[in-house]
């Protein structure tokens, strides 16, 4: 059996508080619960007998499919009541209580709420301190179930658990003599390290303690007294623990020894249990390609590898012979055709994205009966649900095959965990650091006669277990390779869609999902998706198509191989727009005709549909198809909408969640297609009328219910994301009551106590505030502003980050309304609310960078929006000064570059407000000093571009202040122009042209506003650095700006416009020169030089 609780992803288990099961189970649970509540604690034999019997009944109850009638609150209350009735001195009953905690939380997938968690943790920790050693394993199993997904709520117990003398630290020491106790302690620690999005994480001392313990477990030699399966589970827990620490985003591997030690053990366990591979690794990998790091024994290894390859080759030949003799559908053919593609039958369910899911449910000692979870294991790629290994790869006799298959499965999980942990490791370190270890993990080119080193490619080629082919496909840059490579994989995969074994069907869908999710979308894949109906659906290539209306066509019809040349055949038969969409839709919604097989582990008793893993993988493939090939998927828009609705109406939370994700992808595809810069012609886009029909169907269906499903916050979150993906034009065309429904639901969810739901609602409101028909409604804008302000003060950083983004969008709306509606909107908008927004945005600008980046954007808009009467209002004046200083300090600070360029942009936005005393206020010099400093020296060119843009915003000469201030700005821009190619980062060079163009535009703008008092500094610069300036301005006028550069800059895009801008500036300089009636030769020469530049530019443009 698989470890209890294994196979559940972070988000899905969080939302799986209620699962459906037989009504009798729920009724019995309530009856036992009521009986337990009626008991009164007594130190009598009759009490002990009665409560012991009650515990046995609760533990033995069949919760296989969960219980819709069992509330998580009742489960938590029952466990608290059980602990209150059993004193710690009653050790036998304490043991039963721990079994009950472990069993109920695991079986019913309940995450304990904070109040009850506090009591249950205190009870468990006291039990570990006071009870006999023989009970420690069961107590630790209960502890692991309690802390799962609850790490942030366990802060006050961390000293007892992870302190220097903490219980888990002691029990998980490598010197621990009891292997089961060691494994249980490491498992509890790994669950404690699991990060929860939007929640505080472990403090650094505890993270370091856990990391060292996990690493020591991986470095410890295997004790001869520990059986192989226990050893594997111990290694899995340590790997998952490290991965949790790395995925939390706070753990940085900066020390060479620490990183080298981790990489050494990860490479070692990538080959754990792999036949013919037993590599010896040094304790530390150093960043140098030294041959001893490979550590293989060349002669012996080569011989073993050769023998293995020979055996595989013989099997392949044998399978092809047998295949001709076997009839379609026989088990022998299923086994033999699995050998046609080595490793295909071993692809684990949901093998992709292992770094995103880290379920570490409660575990049992292998020697004891374990309670497997009631949820499909595919939900966690790290804990796949393959219960058996194909007999075609077994090297053992039938009598010992079962145990050996189980061991191979556990060893494969170690290898898979090591690979997933390696992926998290390389994501947490800089590329330049990673390159030093490159040679240890990628294949090299050995000399003649030298052995081939083991590498990641060795695993891809030799490992018969999870995920290798799908992950290989996901990481190959097919867009840069010769067409046809994907076709071979595609055609060899299709036959396995109809395989009897559910695991093989899921694996083939996983691989197809990897193919269609390859980025960028490939023409080759589009052709494969549009294969003729007869392709793969008839015997011997016959042209008679099977009816696709038959939901079981994909099982019954044998697949014929489509050769590459058929794709280019212009005379091919009529084809279905996308056969894979029809296949996946039929798998998800059509009842199955045959009875479930023994391998259909995901099937619920009495289910008429395909096993849940197959349906979920099909939904995932549909989402990939919609995302990558929307023009093809749009032909099925209403049908796919019905699929999403049906899924969201089911009782299985994982199916509901994937239905909501599919809906979000459909909405996003529509929005992308209707963007102004879309390359899709209007007549090829989904008509707005059809989109309105689509959303009417969704809103009258299950989406509102999913948004209000408080028992499953993950589903609420996905439903929020789906609701935010509605096309604005379609929203305005919906009936008024549907529009009100959407707004009411989002405003209500913004009050959710769950940070994931609250963050999603805050983001969705930030989307809706940009809708044309809503942004002009002052009441909606005010309601949204109040909701965002509330979320901006939330304790969750994730909520605050989403709220800050929405605040930026809200203030964008204020500016648009100011420019389009005019003073009427400004007068109707509440001054008190505006002041609150200014204060909150200023406070948020001191928050974490993810919050700060949008907070400064909002500040720029708010300072632009202010009216003269605001500036003289005493309540505003102090806050205005504080917000301006916040922007200035952010530009000069050490925040991330995105924050700093947003701050530069915000200052430029502020400069547009003519009511502000720009040029005379004391903060003027500080603002210009900050901008001129970064335009000259910031290592990030985007920040330089935004600062130059801000310096070109003021429209009057007096806004630039004194002559000295003007001279400093002019000189800084000239120096920045000279240094526009000075950078140590090669990636910045692509912004050089944009930077020079923006600086030239700022210089020309300053020229157009100059006074006679400013001429000396201008003329001095022209005479000293005229050649440099001339070449750059000439280049600026001649060249246009396209693509991303155009959106980044505030310069005219056409050469003619730039020429006129320069001509106007020079004419202005000539006029003030004439007015000054100066005969100074230097001044006259300066003007003449500018005129010469203009003449050169005009000639260059005309040529």
PDB file of C-alpha atoms in Angstrom, residues 909-1061:
ATOM      1  CA  UNK A 909       3.348  60.939 -13.429  1.00  0.00           C
ATOM      2  CA  UNK A 910       3.364  63.331 -10.494  1.00  0.00           C
ATOM      3  CA  UNK A 911       5.150  65.969 -12.631  1.00  0.00           C
ATOM      4  CA  UNK A 912       2.071  66.053 -14.907  1.00  0.00           C
ATOM      5  CA  UNK A 913       0.017  67.700 -12.153  1.00  0.00           C
ATOM      6  CA  UNK A 914       0.350  71.424 -12.784  1.00  0.00           C
ATOM      7  CA  UNK A 915      -1.230  72.180  -9.426  1.00  0.00           C
ATOM      8  CA  UNK A 916       1.818  70.874  -7.552  1.00  0.00           C
ATOM      9  CA  UNK A 917       4.508  73.491  -6.775  1.00  0.00           C
ATOM     10  CA  UNK A 918       7.097  71.767  -8.958  1.00  0.00           C
ATOM     11  CA  UNK A 919      10.128  74.011  -9.336  1.00  0.00           C
ATOM     12  CA  UNK A 920       9.555  76.009  -6.159  1.00  0.00           C
ATOM     13  CA  UNK A 921       8.865  73.391  -3.496  1.00  0.00           C
ATOM     14  CA  UNK A 922      11.850  72.158  -1.436  1.00  0.00           C
ATOM     15  CA  UNK A 923      11.286  68.593  -2.641  1.00  0.00           C
ATOM     16  CA  UNK A 924      11.895  69.644  -6.271  1.00  0.00           C
ATOM     17  CA  UNK A 925      15.674  69.532  -5.933  1.00  0.00           C
ATOM     18  CA  UNK A 926      15.488  66.165  -4.134  1.00  0.00           C
ATOM     19  CA  UNK A 927      13.323  64.629  -6.855  1.00  0.00           C
ATOM     20  CA  UNK A 928      15.573  65.843  -9.667  1.00  0.00           C
ATOM     21  CA  UNK A 929      18.691  64.748  -7.811  1.00  0.00           C
ATOM     22  CA  UNK A 930      17.290  61.236  -7.408  1.00  0.00           C
ATOM     23  CA  UNK A 931      16.359  60.991 -11.085  1.00  0.00           C
ATOM     24  CA  UNK A 932      19.651  62.414 -12.400  1.00  0.00           C
ATOM     25  CA  UNK A 933      21.588  60.061 -10.158  1.00  0.00           C
ATOM     26  CA  UNK A 934      19.967  56.907 -11.494  1.00  0.00           C
ATOM     27  CA  UNK A 935      19.934  58.083 -15.128  1.00  0.00           C
ATOM     28  CA  UNK A 936      23.718  58.328 -14.961  1.00  0.00           C
ATOM     29  CA  UNK A 937      24.694  55.294 -12.955  1.00  0.00           C
ATOM     30  CA  UNK A 938      21.933  52.727 -12.353  1.00  0.00           C
ATOM     31  CA  UNK A 939      23.029  49.313 -13.598  1.00  0.00           C
ATOM     32  CA  UNK A 940      19.521  48.548 -14.837  1.00  0.00           C
ATOM     33  CA  UNK A 941      18.766  50.293 -18.134  1.00  0.00           C
ATOM     34  CA  UNK A 942      15.002  50.148 -17.646  1.00  0.00           C
ATOM     35  CA  UNK A 943      15.395  52.301 -14.549  1.00  0.00           C
ATOM     36  CA  UNK A 944      17.552  54.724 -16.536  1.00  0.00           C
ATOM     37  CA  UNK A 945      14.919  54.859 -19.291  1.00  0.00           C
ATOM     38  CA  UNK A 946      12.116  55.592 -16.827  1.00  0.00           C
ATOM     39  CA  UNK A 947      14.183  58.284 -15.081  1.00  0.00           C
ATOM     40  CA  UNK A 948      15.003  59.966 -18.417  1.00  0.00           C
ATOM     41  CA  UNK A 949      11.331  59.773 -19.302  1.00  0.00           C
ATOM     42  CA  UNK A 950      10.373  61.429 -16.006  1.00  0.00           C
ATOM     43  CA  UNK A 951      12.913  64.207 -16.605  1.00  0.00           C
ATOM     44  CA  UNK A 952      11.218  64.989 -19.931  1.00  0.00           C
ATOM     45  CA  UNK A 953       7.696  65.349 -18.455  1.00  0.00           C
ATOM     46  CA  UNK A 954       7.540  68.960 -17.068  1.00  0.00           C
ATOM     47  CA  UNK A 955       5.944  71.197 -19.703  1.00  0.00           C
ATOM     48  CA  UNK A 956       7.154  74.603 -18.492  1.00  0.00           C
ATOM     49  CA  UNK A 957      10.647  75.936 -17.931  1.00  0.00           C
ATOM     50  CA  UNK A 958       9.832  77.143 -14.396  1.00  0.00           C
ATOM     51  CA  UNK A 959       9.068  73.532 -13.355  1.00  0.00           C
ATOM     52  CA  UNK A 960      12.774  72.746 -13.746  1.00  0.00           C
ATOM     53  CA  UNK A 961      13.709  75.309 -11.109  1.00  0.00           C
ATOM     54  CA  UNK A 962      16.773  77.517 -11.130  1.00  0.00           C
ATOM     55  CA  UNK A 963      19.381  77.857 -13.850  1.00  0.00           C
ATOM     56  CA  UNK A 964      21.724  75.745 -11.751  1.00  0.00           C
ATOM     57  CA  UNK A 965      19.069  73.029 -11.440  1.00  0.00           C
ATOM     58  CA  UNK A 966      18.433  73.101 -15.183  1.00  0.00           C
ATOM     59  CA  UNK A 967      22.168  72.925 -15.853  1.00  0.00           C
ATOM     60  CA  UNK A 968      22.566  69.897 -13.578  1.00  0.00           C
ATOM     61  CA  UNK A 969      19.743  68.066 -15.336  1.00  0.00           C
ATOM     62  CA  UNK A 970      21.151  68.910 -18.766  1.00  0.00           C
ATOM     63  CA  UNK A 971      24.653  67.805 -17.797  1.00  0.00           C
ATOM     64  CA  UNK A 972      23.387  64.575 -16.243  1.00  0.00           C
ATOM     65  CA  UNK A 973      21.499  63.666 -19.416  1.00  0.00           C
ATOM     66  CA  UNK A 974      24.514  64.385 -21.611  1.00  0.00           C
ATOM     67  CA  UNK A 975      26.717  62.258 -19.366  1.00  0.00           C
ATOM     68  CA  UNK A 976      24.068  59.495 -19.374  1.00  0.00           C
ATOM     69  CA  UNK A 977      24.076  59.616 -23.174  1.00  0.00           C
ATOM     70  CA  UNK A 978      27.831  59.133 -23.227  1.00  0.00           C
ATOM     71  CA  UNK A 979      27.566  56.198 -20.790  1.00  0.00           C
ATOM     72  CA  UNK A 980      24.578  54.596 -22.535  1.00  0.00           C
ATOM     73  CA  UNK A 981      26.662  51.584 -23.530  1.00  0.00           C
ATOM     74  CA  UNK A 982      28.501  51.177 -20.234  1.00  0.00           C
ATOM     75  CA  UNK A 983      27.215  48.035 -18.539  1.00  0.00           C
ATOM     76  CA  UNK A 984      28.646  44.871 -17.060  1.00  0.00           C
ATOM     77  CA  UNK A 985      25.467  42.913 -17.725  1.00  0.00           C
ATOM     78  CA  UNK A 986      25.208  41.695 -21.292  1.00  0.00           C
ATOM     79  CA  UNK A 987      21.427  41.402 -20.971  1.00  0.00           C
ATOM     80  CA  UNK A 988      21.144  45.168 -20.610  1.00  0.00           C
ATOM     81  CA  UNK A 989      22.604  45.834 -24.070  1.00  0.00           C
ATOM     82  CA  UNK A 990      19.266  45.165 -25.752  1.00  0.00           C
ATOM     83  CA  UNK A 991      17.934  48.315 -24.064  1.00  0.00           C
ATOM     84  CA  UNK A 992      20.808  50.560 -25.199  1.00  0.00           C
ATOM     85  CA  UNK A 993      18.965  51.973 -28.211  1.00  0.00           C
ATOM     86  CA  UNK A 994      15.831  52.664 -26.159  1.00  0.00           C
ATOM     87  CA  UNK A 995      17.874  54.413 -23.492  1.00  0.00           C
ATOM     88  CA  UNK A 996      19.681  56.634 -25.993  1.00  0.00           C
ATOM     89  CA  UNK A 997      16.404  57.519 -27.723  1.00  0.00           C
ATOM     90  CA  UNK A 998      14.743  58.482 -24.441  1.00  0.00           C
ATOM     91  CA  UNK A 999      17.736  60.595 -23.361  1.00  0.00           C
ATOM     92  CA  UNK A1000      17.839  62.351 -26.754  1.00  0.00           C
ATOM     93  CA  UNK A1001      14.133  63.069 -26.484  1.00  0.00           C
ATOM     94  CA  UNK A1002      14.670  64.547 -22.991  1.00  0.00           C
ATOM     95  CA  UNK A1003      17.561  66.707 -24.224  1.00  0.00           C
ATOM     96  CA  UNK A1004      15.511  68.026 -27.152  1.00  0.00           C
ATOM     97  CA  UNK A1005      12.615  68.710 -24.764  1.00  0.00           C
ATOM     98  CA  UNK A1006      14.919  70.705 -22.482  1.00  0.00           C
ATOM     99  CA  UNK A1007      16.171  72.658 -25.503  1.00  0.00           C
ATOM    100  CA  UNK A1008      12.608  73.565 -26.445  1.00  0.00           C
ATOM    101  CA  UNK A1009      12.050  75.132 -22.992  1.00  0.00           C
ATOM    102  CA  UNK A1010      15.443  76.795 -22.461  1.00  0.00           C
ATOM    103  CA  UNK A1011      15.789  80.471 -21.599  1.00  0.00           C
ATOM    104  CA  UNK A1012      18.630  82.780 -22.513  1.00  0.00           C
ATOM    105  CA  UNK A1013      20.083  82.187 -19.056  1.00  0.00           C
ATOM    106  CA  UNK A1014      20.329  78.481 -19.868  1.00  0.00           C
ATOM    107  CA  UNK A1015      22.236  78.969 -23.128  1.00  0.00           C
ATOM    108  CA  UNK A1016      25.762  79.051 -21.655  1.00  0.00           C
ATOM    109  CA  UNK A1017      25.582  75.510 -20.279  1.00  0.00           C
ATOM    110  CA  UNK A1018      23.981  74.251 -23.513  1.00  0.00           C
ATOM    111  CA  UNK A1019      26.534  75.932 -25.759  1.00  0.00           C
ATOM    112  CA  UNK A1020      29.449  74.815 -23.605  1.00  0.00           C
ATOM    113  CA  UNK A1021      28.293  71.228 -23.881  1.00  0.00           C
ATOM    114  CA  UNK A1022      27.773  71.496 -27.629  1.00  0.00           C
ATOM    115  CA  UNK A1023      31.257  72.869 -28.180  1.00  0.00           C
ATOM    116  CA  UNK A1024      32.919  70.255 -25.913  1.00  0.00           C
ATOM    117  CA  UNK A1025      30.889  67.140 -26.740  1.00  0.00           C
ATOM    118  CA  UNK A1026      29.077  68.137 -29.885  1.00  0.00           C
ATOM    119  CA  UNK A1027      30.288  65.250 -32.044  1.00  0.00           C
ATOM    120  CA  UNK A1028      28.993  62.647 -29.587  1.00  0.00           C
ATOM    121  CA  UNK A1029      25.667  64.394 -29.161  1.00  0.00           C
ATOM    122  CA  UNK A1030      25.342  64.915 -32.912  1.00  0.00           C
ATOM    123  CA  UNK A1031      25.801  61.213 -33.719  1.00  0.00           C
ATOM    124  CA  UNK A1032      23.247  60.076 -31.143  1.00  0.00           C
ATOM    125  CA  UNK A1033      20.643  62.710 -32.050  1.00  0.00           C
ATOM    126  CA  UNK A1034      21.102  61.911 -35.725  1.00  0.00           C
ATOM    127  CA  UNK A1035      20.535  58.225 -34.944  1.00  0.00           C
ATOM    128  CA  UNK A1036      17.506  59.143 -32.819  1.00  0.00           C
ATOM    129  CA  UNK A1037      15.870  61.133 -35.600  1.00  0.00           C
ATOM    130  CA  UNK A1038      16.581  58.567 -38.320  1.00  0.00           C
ATOM    131  CA  UNK A1039      15.448  55.400 -36.552  1.00  0.00           C
ATOM    132  CA  UNK A1040      11.939  54.498 -35.482  1.00  0.00           C
ATOM    133  CA  UNK A1041      10.948  52.562 -32.387  1.00  0.00           C
ATOM    134  CA  UNK A1042       9.099  49.256 -32.593  1.00  0.00           C
ATOM    135  CA  UNK A1043       7.854  46.427 -30.403  1.00  0.00           C
ATOM    136  CA  UNK A1044       8.462  46.480 -26.671  1.00  0.00           C
ATOM    137  CA  UNK A1045      10.714  49.519 -26.927  1.00  0.00           C
ATOM    138  CA  UNK A1046       7.838  51.667 -28.155  1.00  0.00           C
ATOM    139  CA  UNK A1047       5.673  50.774 -25.151  1.00  0.00           C
ATOM    140  CA  UNK A1048       8.548  51.414 -22.768  1.00  0.00           C
ATOM    141  CA  UNK A1049       9.281  54.931 -24.028  1.00  0.00           C
ATOM    142  CA  UNK A1050       7.490  58.252 -24.300  1.00  0.00           C
ATOM    143  CA  UNK A1051       9.077  59.335 -27.572  1.00  0.00           C
ATOM    144  CA  UNK A1052       7.566  59.851 -31.037  1.00  0.00           C
ATOM    145  CA  UNK A1053       7.875  56.645 -33.026  1.00  0.00           C
ATOM    146  CA  UNK A1054       8.127  58.104 -36.539  1.00  0.00           C
ATOM    147  CA  UNK A1055      11.273  59.840 -37.882  1.00  0.00           C
ATOM    148  CA  UNK A1056       9.203  62.733 -39.276  1.00  0.00           C
ATOM    149  CA  UNK A1057       7.747  63.468 -35.846  1.00  0.00           C
ATOM    150  CA  UNK A1058      11.198  63.430 -34.290  1.00  0.00           C
ATOM    151  CA  UNK A1059      12.530  65.726 -37.008  1.00  0.00           C
ATOM    152  CA  UNK A1060       9.756  68.235 -36.304  1.00  0.00           C
ATOM    153  CA  UNK A1061      10.460  68.026 -32.586  1.00  0.00           C
TER     154      UNK A1061
END
